[in-house]
mmCIF file of C-alpha atoms and ligand atoms in Angstrom:
data_model
loop_
_atom_site.group_PDB
_atom_site.id
_atom_site.type_symbol
_atom_site.label_atom_id
_atom_site.label_comp_id
_atom_site.label_asym_id
_atom_site.label_seq_id
_atom_site.Cartn_x
_atom_site.Cartn_y
_atom_site.Cartn_z
ATOM 1 C CA MET A 1 -92.692 -28.086 -158.132
ATOM 2 C CA LEU A 2 -95.976 -26.646 -157.000
ATOM 3 C CA ASP A 3 -98.233 -24.997 -159.495
ATOM 4 C CA ASN A 4 -98.470 -21.296 -159.103
ATOM 5 C CA LEU A 5 -101.762 -19.700 -158.329
ATOM 6 C CA THR A 6 -102.460 -18.626 -161.890
ATOM 7 C CA GLN A 7 -102.028 -22.214 -163.118
ATOM 8 C CA ARG A 8 -104.233 -23.538 -160.359
ATOM 9 C CA LEU A 9 -106.970 -21.059 -161.163
ATOM 10 C CA ALA A 10 -106.680 -21.693 -164.879
ATOM 11 C CA ARG A 11 -107.727 -25.287 -164.227
ATOM 12 C CA VAL A 12 -110.822 -24.157 -162.367
ATOM 13 C CA VAL A 13 -111.601 -21.590 -165.017
ATOM 14 C CA LYS A 14 -111.652 -24.212 -167.784
ATOM 15 C CA THR A 15 -114.835 -25.553 -166.257
ATOM 16 C CA MET A 16 -116.580 -22.218 -166.382
ATOM 17 C CA ARG A 17 -115.902 -20.810 -169.808
ATOM 18 C CA GLY A 18 -118.110 -17.990 -170.913
ATOM 19 C CA GLU A 19 -118.883 -16.702 -167.451
ATOM 20 C CA ALA A 20 -118.404 -12.965 -167.424
ATOM 21 C CA ARG A 21 -118.692 -12.295 -163.722
ATOM 22 C CA LEU A 22 -117.263 -13.568 -160.542
ATOM 23 C CA THR A 23 -120.240 -15.258 -158.975
ATOM 24 C CA GLU A 24 -120.770 -16.878 -155.589
ATOM 25 C CA ALA A 25 -120.269 -20.314 -157.166
ATOM 26 C CA ASN A 26 -117.181 -19.768 -159.325
ATOM 27 C CA THR A 27 -115.565 -17.543 -156.702
ATOM 28 C CA ALA A 28 -115.988 -20.189 -153.987
ATOM 29 C CA GLU A 29 -114.227 -22.784 -156.113
ATOM 30 C CA MET A 30 -111.355 -20.474 -156.955
ATOM 31 C CA LEU A 31 -111.005 -19.295 -153.383
ATOM 32 C CA ARG A 32 -110.375 -22.887 -152.361
ATOM 33 C CA GLU A 33 -107.300 -22.803 -154.598
ATOM 34 C CA VAL A 34 -106.198 -19.462 -153.156
ATOM 35 C CA ARG A 35 -106.577 -20.884 -149.659
ATOM 36 C CA LEU A 36 -104.389 -23.844 -150.578
ATOM 37 C CA ALA A 37 -101.742 -21.632 -152.145
ATOM 38 C CA LEU A 38 -101.578 -19.491 -148.989
ATOM 39 C CA LEU A 39 -101.367 -22.492 -146.695
ATOM 40 C CA GLU A 40 -98.562 -23.932 -148.814
ATOM 41 C CA ALA A 41 -96.763 -20.608 -148.425
ATOM 42 C CA ASP A 42 -97.034 -21.121 -144.648
ATOM 43 C CA VAL A 43 -99.521 -18.392 -143.891
ATOM 44 C CA ALA A 44 -101.190 -19.221 -140.577
ATOM 45 C CA LEU A 45 -104.704 -20.653 -140.829
ATOM 46 C CA PRO A 46 -106.646 -17.923 -138.957
ATOM 47 C CA VAL A 47 -104.883 -15.334 -141.117
ATOM 48 C CA VAL A 48 -105.798 -17.246 -144.265
ATOM 49 C CA ARG A 49 -109.457 -17.366 -143.202
ATOM 50 C CA ASP A 50 -109.593 -13.648 -142.606
ATOM 51 C CA PHE A 51 -107.839 -12.892 -145.842
ATOM 52 C CA ILE A 52 -110.134 -15.148 -147.873
ATOM 53 C CA ALA A 53 -113.195 -13.443 -146.371
ATOM 54 C CA LYS A 54 -111.799 -10.062 -147.444
ATOM 55 C CA VAL A 55 -111.040 -11.229 -150.967
ATOM 56 C CA LYS A 56 -114.476 -12.770 -151.282
ATOM 57 C CA ALA A 57 -116.174 -9.529 -150.324
ATOM 58 C CA LYS A 58 -114.040 -7.605 -152.845
ATOM 59 C CA ALA A 59 -114.362 -10.155 -155.644
ATOM 60 C CA LEU A 60 -118.073 -10.790 -155.736
ATOM 61 C CA GLY A 61 -119.758 -8.925 -158.498
ATOM 62 C CA GLU A 62 -116.468 -7.811 -160.012
ATOM 63 C CA ASP A 63 -117.017 -7.434 -163.743
ATOM 64 C CA VAL A 64 -114.719 -9.531 -165.840
ATOM 65 C CA ILE A 65 -116.146 -8.833 -169.279
ATOM 66 C CA GLY A 66 -113.524 -8.108 -171.914
ATOM 67 C CA SER A 67 -110.113 -9.642 -172.054
ATOM 68 C CA LEU A 68 -110.116 -10.919 -168.517
ATOM 69 C CA SER A 69 -111.312 -14.331 -167.518
ATOM 70 C CA PRO A 70 -112.837 -14.819 -164.060
ATOM 71 C CA GLY A 71 -109.596 -16.560 -163.040
ATOM 72 C CA GLN A 72 -107.385 -13.667 -164.063
ATOM 73 C CA ALA A 73 -109.758 -11.233 -162.429
ATOM 74 C CA LEU A 74 -109.593 -13.130 -159.168
ATOM 75 C CA VAL A 75 -105.794 -13.340 -159.284
ATOM 76 C CA GLY A 76 -105.854 -9.559 -159.716
ATOM 77 C CA VAL A 77 -108.101 -9.102 -156.692
ATOM 78 C CA VAL A 78 -105.960 -11.488 -154.616
ATOM 79 C CA GLN A 79 -102.723 -9.772 -155.609
ATOM 80 C CA ARG A 80 -104.047 -6.298 -154.873
ATOM 81 C CA GLU A 81 -105.504 -7.364 -151.551
ATOM 82 C CA LEU A 82 -102.377 -9.246 -150.516
ATOM 83 C CA THR A 83 -100.183 -6.266 -151.373
ATOM 84 C CA ALA A 84 -102.545 -4.002 -149.432
ATOM 85 C CA VAL A 85 -102.492 -6.247 -146.358
ATOM 86 C CA ILE A 86 -98.729 -6.803 -146.209
ATOM 87 C CA GLY A 87 -97.876 -3.274 -147.280
ATOM 88 C CA GLY A 88 -100.685 -1.511 -145.419
ATOM 89 C CA GLU A 89 -101.761 2.043 -146.201
ATOM 90 C CA GLU A 90 -98.251 2.731 -147.434
ATOM 91 C CA ALA A 91 -98.535 0.200 -150.240
ATOM 92 C CA VAL A 92 -101.903 1.465 -151.387
ATOM 93 C CA SER A 93 -100.927 5.127 -151.473
ATOM 94 C CA GLY A 94 -97.200 4.800 -152.050
ATOM 95 C CA GLY A 95 -97.114 2.789 -155.238
ATOM 96 C CA ALA A 96 -93.726 1.319 -155.972
ATOM 97 C CA ASP A 97 -91.758 3.738 -153.817
ATOM 98 C CA ALA A 98 -90.013 1.365 -151.447
ATOM 99 C CA SER A 99 -88.407 4.117 -149.410
ATOM 100 C CA LYS A 100 -91.796 4.748 -147.839
ATOM 101 C CA TYR A 101 -91.789 1.386 -146.145
ATOM 102 C CA SER A 102 -88.198 1.063 -145.164
ATOM 103 C CA GLU A 103 -87.700 4.479 -143.715
ATOM 104 C CA LEU A 104 -86.684 4.287 -140.087
ATOM 105 C CA ASN A 105 -87.949 6.986 -137.811
ATOM 106 C CA LEU A 106 -84.883 8.678 -136.336
ATOM 107 C CA ASN A 107 -86.718 11.799 -135.399
ATOM 108 C CA SER A 108 -85.756 12.173 -131.769
ATOM 109 C CA GLN A 109 -83.218 13.878 -129.559
ATOM 110 C CA PRO A 110 -79.985 12.024 -130.235
ATOM 111 C CA PRO A 111 -79.376 9.263 -129.762
ATOM 112 C CA ALA A 112 -82.335 7.871 -131.708
ATOM 113 C CA ILE A 113 -82.758 4.507 -130.013
ATOM 114 C CA ILE A 114 -83.579 1.358 -131.967
ATOM 115 C CA LEU A 115 -84.567 -1.640 -129.846
ATOM 116 C CA LEU A 116 -84.403 -5.077 -131.478
ATOM 117 C CA ALA A 117 -86.639 -7.822 -130.101
ATOM 118 C CA GLY A 118 -87.188 -11.428 -131.131
ATOM 119 C CA LEU A 119 -86.491 -15.055 -130.395
ATOM 120 C CA GLN A 120 -82.982 -16.445 -130.147
ATOM 121 C CA GLY A 121 -81.717 -17.293 -133.596
ATOM 122 C CA ALA A 122 -84.108 -14.881 -135.341
ATOM 123 C CA GLY A 123 -81.144 -12.877 -136.548
ATOM 124 C CA LYS A 124 -81.147 -9.922 -134.131
ATOM 125 C CA THR A 125 -77.411 -9.552 -133.714
ATOM 126 C CA THR A 126 -76.755 -9.932 -137.427
ATOM 127 C CA THR A 127 -79.543 -7.435 -138.098
ATOM 128 C CA ALA A 128 -78.047 -4.991 -135.586
ATOM 129 C CA GLY A 129 -74.872 -5.050 -137.680
ATOM 130 C CA LYS A 130 -76.782 -4.751 -140.950
ATOM 131 C CA LEU A 131 -78.796 -1.795 -139.690
ATOM 132 C CA ALA A 132 -75.680 -0.078 -138.379
ATOM 133 C CA LYS A 133 -74.043 -0.527 -141.778
ATOM 134 C CA TRP A 134 -77.124 0.805 -143.542
ATOM 135 C CA LEU A 135 -77.334 3.842 -141.237
ATOM 136 C CA ILE A 136 -73.638 4.630 -141.617
ATOM 137 C CA ALA A 137 -73.596 4.216 -145.399
ATOM 138 C CA ASN A 138 -76.977 5.688 -146.341
ATOM 139 C CA LYS A 139 -77.691 8.161 -143.591
ATOM 140 C CA LYS A 140 -74.171 9.156 -142.542
ATOM 141 C CA LYS A 141 -74.993 8.441 -138.917
ATOM 142 C CA LYS A 142 -72.630 7.842 -136.030
ATOM 143 C CA VAL A 143 -73.870 4.585 -134.550
ATOM 144 C CA LEU A 144 -73.336 2.977 -131.147
ATOM 145 C CA THR A 145 -74.362 -0.630 -130.523
ATOM 146 C CA VAL A 146 -74.934 -2.393 -127.211
ATOM 147 C CA SER A 147 -76.015 -5.882 -126.220
ATOM 148 C CA CYS A 148 -78.344 -6.474 -123.292
ATOM 149 C CA ASP A 149 -78.053 -10.242 -123.678
ATOM 150 C CA VAL A 150 -76.575 -10.900 -120.254
ATOM 151 C CA TYR A 151 -77.225 -14.636 -120.515
ATOM 152 C CA ARG A 152 -74.960 -15.371 -123.443
ATOM 153 C CA PRO A 153 -71.483 -13.842 -123.326
ATOM 154 C CA ALA A 154 -71.018 -15.202 -126.848
ATOM 155 C CA ALA A 155 -73.851 -12.974 -128.068
ATOM 156 C CA ILE A 156 -72.122 -9.901 -126.640
ATOM 157 C CA ALA A 157 -68.853 -10.908 -128.309
ATOM 158 C CA GLN A 158 -70.729 -11.519 -131.575
ATOM 159 C CA LEU A 159 -72.169 -7.987 -131.531
ATOM 160 C CA LYS A 160 -68.703 -6.559 -130.833
ATOM 161 C CA THR A 161 -67.311 -8.375 -133.884
ATOM 162 C CA VAL A 162 -70.189 -7.354 -136.101
ATOM 163 C CA ALA A 163 -70.001 -3.700 -134.991
ATOM 164 C CA GLY A 164 -66.279 -3.684 -135.732
ATOM 165 C CA GLN A 165 -66.890 -5.042 -139.209
ATOM 166 C CA VAL A 166 -69.278 -2.254 -140.149
ATOM 167 C CA GLY A 167 -67.510 0.659 -138.456
ATOM 168 C CA ALA A 168 -70.031 1.136 -135.658
ATOM 169 C CA ASP A 169 -69.013 1.766 -132.064
ATOM 170 C CA PHE A 170 -69.626 -0.855 -129.414
ATOM 171 C CA PHE A 171 -70.553 -0.277 -125.786
ATOM 172 C CA PRO A 172 -69.250 -3.171 -123.673
ATOM 173 C CA SER A 173 -71.530 -5.110 -121.356
ATOM 174 C CA GLU A 174 -71.106 -8.373 -119.537
ATOM 175 C CA ALA A 175 -72.981 -11.333 -118.151
ATOM 176 C CA GLY A 176 -74.356 -10.663 -114.685
ATOM 177 C CA GLN A 177 -75.165 -6.982 -115.283
ATOM 178 C CA LYS A 178 -78.784 -5.876 -115.246
ATOM 179 C CA PRO A 179 -80.090 -5.132 -118.771
ATOM 180 C CA VAL A 180 -81.715 -1.913 -117.554
ATOM 181 C CA ASP A 181 -78.421 -0.711 -116.062
ATOM 182 C CA ILE A 182 -76.585 -1.476 -119.292
ATOM 183 C CA ALA A 183 -79.219 0.469 -121.186
ATOM 184 C CA HIS A 184 -78.867 3.549 -118.965
ATOM 185 C CA ALA A 185 -75.092 3.497 -119.232
ATOM 186 C CA ALA A 186 -75.169 3.074 -123.027
ATOM 187 C CA VAL A 187 -77.547 6.003 -123.484
ATOM 188 C CA ASP A 188 -75.320 8.210 -121.304
ATOM 189 C CA TRP A 189 -72.273 7.185 -123.293
ATOM 190 C CA ALA A 190 -74.030 7.842 -126.594
ATOM 191 C CA ARG A 191 -75.056 11.327 -125.433
ATOM 192 C CA LYS A 192 -71.572 12.197 -124.257
ATOM 193 C CA HIS A 193 -69.955 10.973 -127.447
ATOM 194 C CA TYR A 194 -72.474 12.473 -129.858
ATOM 195 C CA HIS A 195 -73.811 9.282 -131.367
ATOM 196 C CA ASP A 196 -76.827 9.838 -133.595
ATOM 197 C CA VAL A 197 -78.219 6.346 -133.183
ATOM 198 C CA LEU A 198 -78.046 3.684 -130.479
ATOM 199 C CA ILE A 199 -78.929 0.143 -131.559
ATOM 200 C CA VAL A 200 -79.868 -2.107 -128.640
ATOM 201 C CA ASP A 201 -79.642 -5.865 -129.127
ATOM 202 C CA THR A 202 -81.600 -7.906 -126.592
ATOM 203 C CA ALA A 203 -81.663 -11.422 -125.214
ATOM 204 C CA GLY A 204 -83.754 -13.904 -127.124
ATOM 205 C CA ARG A 205 -85.004 -17.172 -125.699
ATOM 206 C CA LEU A 206 -85.778 -20.252 -127.668
ATOM 207 C CA GLY A 207 -89.461 -19.809 -126.897
ATOM 208 C CA ILE A 208 -91.719 -17.159 -125.474
ATOM 209 C CA ASP A 209 -91.548 -16.958 -121.709
ATOM 210 C CA GLU A 210 -92.951 -14.587 -119.149
ATOM 211 C CA ALA A 211 -89.601 -13.554 -117.660
ATOM 212 C CA MET A 212 -88.214 -12.674 -121.076
ATOM 213 C CA MET A 213 -91.245 -10.565 -121.910
ATOM 214 C CA GLN A 214 -91.060 -8.719 -118.587
ATOM 215 C CA GLU A 215 -87.394 -8.042 -119.088
ATOM 216 C CA ILE A 216 -87.847 -6.564 -122.530
ATOM 217 C CA SER A 217 -90.864 -4.503 -121.425
ATOM 218 C CA ALA A 218 -88.724 -3.028 -118.641
ATOM 219 C CA LEU A 219 -85.960 -2.283 -121.140
ATOM 220 C CA HIS A 220 -88.460 -0.578 -123.391
ATOM 221 C CA ALA A 221 -89.784 1.535 -120.497
ATOM 222 C CA THR A 222 -86.241 2.611 -119.635
ATOM 223 C CA LEU A 223 -85.056 3.340 -123.149
ATOM 224 C CA LYS A 224 -88.252 4.774 -124.675
ATOM 225 C CA PRO A 225 -86.942 3.840 -128.136
ATOM 226 C CA ILE A 226 -88.189 5.665 -131.200
ATOM 227 C CA GLU A 227 -88.111 2.359 -133.101
ATOM 228 C CA THR A 228 -88.957 -1.021 -131.554
ATOM 229 C CA LEU A 229 -88.380 -3.576 -134.259
ATOM 230 C CA PHE A 230 -89.535 -7.163 -134.090
ATOM 231 C CA VAL A 231 -86.984 -9.402 -135.813
ATOM 232 C CA VAL A 232 -88.515 -12.633 -137.078
ATOM 233 C CA ASP A 233 -87.218 -15.565 -139.063
ATOM 234 C CA ALA A 234 -89.255 -16.079 -142.247
ATOM 235 C CA MET A 235 -88.563 -19.809 -141.971
ATOM 236 C CA LEU A 236 -90.716 -19.928 -138.829
ATOM 237 C CA GLY A 237 -93.708 -20.187 -141.108
ATOM 238 C CA GLN A 238 -96.920 -20.765 -139.185
ATOM 239 C CA ASP A 239 -95.239 -20.316 -135.793
ATOM 240 C CA ALA A 240 -94.492 -16.715 -136.658
ATOM 241 C CA VAL A 241 -98.041 -15.865 -135.633
ATOM 242 C CA ASN A 242 -97.733 -16.849 -131.977
ATOM 243 C CA THR A 243 -94.331 -15.253 -131.628
ATOM 244 C CA ALA A 244 -95.567 -12.029 -133.215
ATOM 245 C CA LYS A 245 -98.632 -11.999 -130.960
ATOM 246 C CA ALA A 246 -96.557 -12.375 -127.803
ATOM 247 C CA PHE A 247 -94.088 -9.634 -128.735
ATOM 248 C CA ASN A 248 -96.838 -7.336 -129.945
ATOM 249 C CA GLU A 249 -98.652 -7.671 -126.618
ATOM 250 C CA ALA A 250 -95.505 -7.074 -124.587
ATOM 251 C CA LEU A 251 -94.152 -4.144 -126.594
ATOM 252 C CA PRO A 252 -95.470 -1.239 -128.659
ATOM 253 C CA LEU A 253 -93.735 -2.393 -131.846
ATOM 254 C CA THR A 254 -93.066 0.159 -134.562
ATOM 255 C CA GLY A 255 -91.982 -2.245 -137.271
ATOM 256 C CA VAL A 256 -90.826 -5.666 -138.337
ATOM 257 C CA ILE A 257 -87.683 -7.048 -139.954
ATOM 258 C CA LEU A 258 -88.206 -10.375 -141.671
ATOM 259 C CA THR A 259 -84.954 -12.351 -141.886
ATOM 260 C CA LYS A 260 -83.660 -15.297 -143.925
ATOM 261 C CA LEU A 261 -85.658 -14.553 -147.028
ATOM 262 C CA ASP A 262 -82.685 -15.708 -149.075
ATOM 263 C CA GLY A 263 -83.713 -19.255 -148.136
ATOM 264 C CA ASP A 264 -86.641 -21.363 -149.282
ATOM 265 C CA ALA A 265 -89.256 -19.639 -147.150
ATOM 266 C CA ARG A 266 -92.221 -18.695 -149.304
ATOM 267 C CA GLY A 267 -92.790 -15.634 -147.166
ATOM 268 C CA GLY A 268 -96.167 -16.469 -145.668
ATOM 269 C CA ALA A 269 -94.792 -15.162 -142.380
ATOM 270 C CA ALA A 270 -94.904 -11.660 -143.883
ATOM 271 C CA LEU A 271 -98.680 -11.816 -144.176
ATOM 272 C CA SER A 272 -99.133 -13.464 -140.783
ATOM 273 C CA VAL A 273 -96.915 -11.014 -138.933
ATOM 274 C CA ARG A 274 -98.378 -7.952 -140.600
ATOM 275 C CA HIS A 275 -101.877 -9.226 -139.888
ATOM 276 C CA VAL A 276 -101.160 -9.876 -136.219
ATOM 277 C CA THR A 277 -99.104 -6.759 -135.405
ATOM 278 C CA GLY A 278 -100.503 -4.255 -137.890
ATOM 279 C CA ARG A 279 -96.942 -2.923 -138.081
ATOM 280 C CA PRO A 280 -95.024 -2.286 -141.296
ATOM 281 C CA ILE A 281 -92.291 -4.639 -142.409
ATOM 282 C CA LYS A 282 -89.410 -2.201 -142.783
ATOM 283 C CA PHE A 283 -86.618 -4.415 -144.062
ATOM 284 C CA VAL A 284 -85.909 -7.978 -145.090
ATOM 285 C CA GLY A 285 -82.771 -9.950 -144.346
ATOM 286 C CA VAL A 286 -81.387 -11.725 -147.391
ATOM 287 C CA GLY A 287 -78.151 -13.294 -146.255
ATOM 288 C CA GLU A 288 -75.723 -13.906 -143.445
ATOM 289 C CA LYS A 289 -73.406 -11.169 -144.681
ATOM 290 C CA LEU A 290 -73.756 -7.701 -143.258
ATOM 291 C CA ASP A 291 -74.848 -6.176 -146.556
ATOM 292 C CA GLY A 292 -77.768 -8.624 -146.736
ATOM 293 C CA LEU A 293 -80.466 -6.136 -145.818
ATOM 294 C CA GLU A 294 -83.018 -4.863 -148.315
ATOM 295 C CA PRO A 295 -86.040 -2.591 -148.267
ATOM 296 C CA PHE A 296 -89.345 -4.383 -148.164
ATOM 297 C CA TYR A 297 -91.382 -4.444 -151.372
ATOM 298 C CA PRO A 298 -94.979 -5.533 -150.671
ATOM 299 C CA GLU A 299 -95.740 -6.329 -154.302
ATOM 300 C CA ARG A 300 -92.746 -8.616 -154.680
ATOM 301 C CA MET A 301 -93.635 -10.352 -151.459
ATOM 302 C CA ALA A 302 -97.226 -10.847 -152.583
ATOM 303 C CA GLN A 303 -95.953 -12.520 -155.763
ATOM 304 C CA ARG A 304 -93.576 -14.716 -153.827
ATOM 305 C CA ILE A 305 -96.346 -15.845 -151.480
ATOM 306 C CA LEU A 306 -98.691 -16.671 -154.343
ATOM 307 C CA GLY A 307 -95.960 -18.629 -156.093
HETATM 308 P P1 LIG B 1 -79.982 -13.782 -132.737
HETATM 309 O O1 LIG B 1 -79.880 -14.948 -131.806
HETATM 310 O O2 LIG B 1 -81.408 -13.342 -132.917
HETATM 311 O O3 LIG B 1 -79.080 -12.642 -132.389
HETATM 312 O O4 LIG B 1 -79.540 -14.327 -134.182
HETATM 313 P P2 LIG B 1 -78.156 -14.194 -134.956
HETATM 314 O O5 LIG B 1 -77.957 -12.818 -135.464
HETATM 315 O O6 LIG B 1 -77.083 -14.774 -134.128
HETATM 316 O O7 LIG B 1 -78.452 -15.120 -136.224
HETATM 317 C C1 LIG B 1 -78.712 -16.502 -136.102
HETATM 318 C C2 LIG B 1 -78.226 -17.181 -137.371
HETATM 319 O O8 LIG B 1 -79.010 -16.747 -138.471
HETATM 320 C C3 LIG B 1 -76.792 -16.855 -137.724
HETATM 321 O O9 LIG B 1 -76.181 -18.027 -138.227
HETATM 322 C C4 LIG B 1 -76.908 -15.803 -138.802
HETATM 323 O O10 LIG B 1 -75.807 -15.807 -139.695
HETATM 324 C C5 LIG B 1 -78.169 -16.248 -139.499
HETATM 325 N N1 LIG B 1 -78.884 -15.164 -140.194
HETATM 326 C C6 LIG B 1 -79.303 -13.963 -139.704
HETATM 327 N N2 LIG B 1 -79.948 -13.259 -140.649
HETATM 328 C C7 LIG B 1 -79.940 -14.008 -141.781
HETATM 329 C C8 LIG B 1 -80.459 -13.828 -143.111
HETATM 330 O O11 LIG B 1 -81.095 -12.827 -143.479
HETATM 331 N N3 LIG B 1 -80.241 -14.858 -143.991
HETATM 332 C C9 LIG B 1 -79.568 -15.994 -143.624
HETATM 333 N N4 LIG B 1 -79.405 -16.945 -144.538
HETATM 334 N N5 LIG B 1 -79.088 -16.192 -142.395
HETATM 335 C C10 LIG B 1 -79.261 -15.219 -141.485
#
């Protein structure tokens, strides 16, 4: 069992009793521990560097006279800064109100289109079902789902099953069709049948490749979705950075859904992905079942990352 950050810092603090300020020297030593904690939580190295620089600038000169020790003061600075980075403006101004982060923008002529993008296995199809369930239950929306994964007939069948389980409609597509054509047809169908929301599941490859990125950019240009959500597996750890970069460059993302947080992942991917995309994490996936979708709480995630 790894020590949590507070325990780590307490050890450093023992050597500097009586110091009432965070100084260059004691801060540097403690920041080494913070860096280690973040790396253990699988935050990508360049992101850790940037974050440490920010914390250092905030921490120096911070008064810790009174009940606080320099260690506790630094943990406070780290926690606040981490929450601010992974929650963005919303976390700073929104306090504990989670609805601010998880709110989907559905403010468009119906159907409001939600495009899901991510690597194969990230959890897109499962998330399509979870989102449909959430929209039906919480927002009373009529939801249509469609798969543009023309490479894996099994993925199309999987979406059909999932949609059926949550009471969403399913627009059929098949291998060999062009994704852009499927998209056009699904939007037409949704308009004619008065669907409020159209959730579009897309093909994911095992790695980033040019053809995949061009295909999803073309889909985005056709659909002009109000939400373009990047679905990413929290277990990816450090690799989440490169994946997020590639998708962020190919698509104007509006948000992120971090999946598989019910597992052992420490959640470092949350910091990495937010840092790279600048986009809010709107939901987290916490299970294979279709009710395993939760709002994102930046403070909780900051705690989880720090251990
Ligand atoms: P896709 O290839 O991106 O469409 O990914 P899938 O939706 O097929 O999911 C891949 C695997 O991850 C499946 O076995 C899902 O059950 C599983 N999965 C998806 N989301 C979660 C989650 O939040 N937690 C867990 N434990 N498993 C998940």
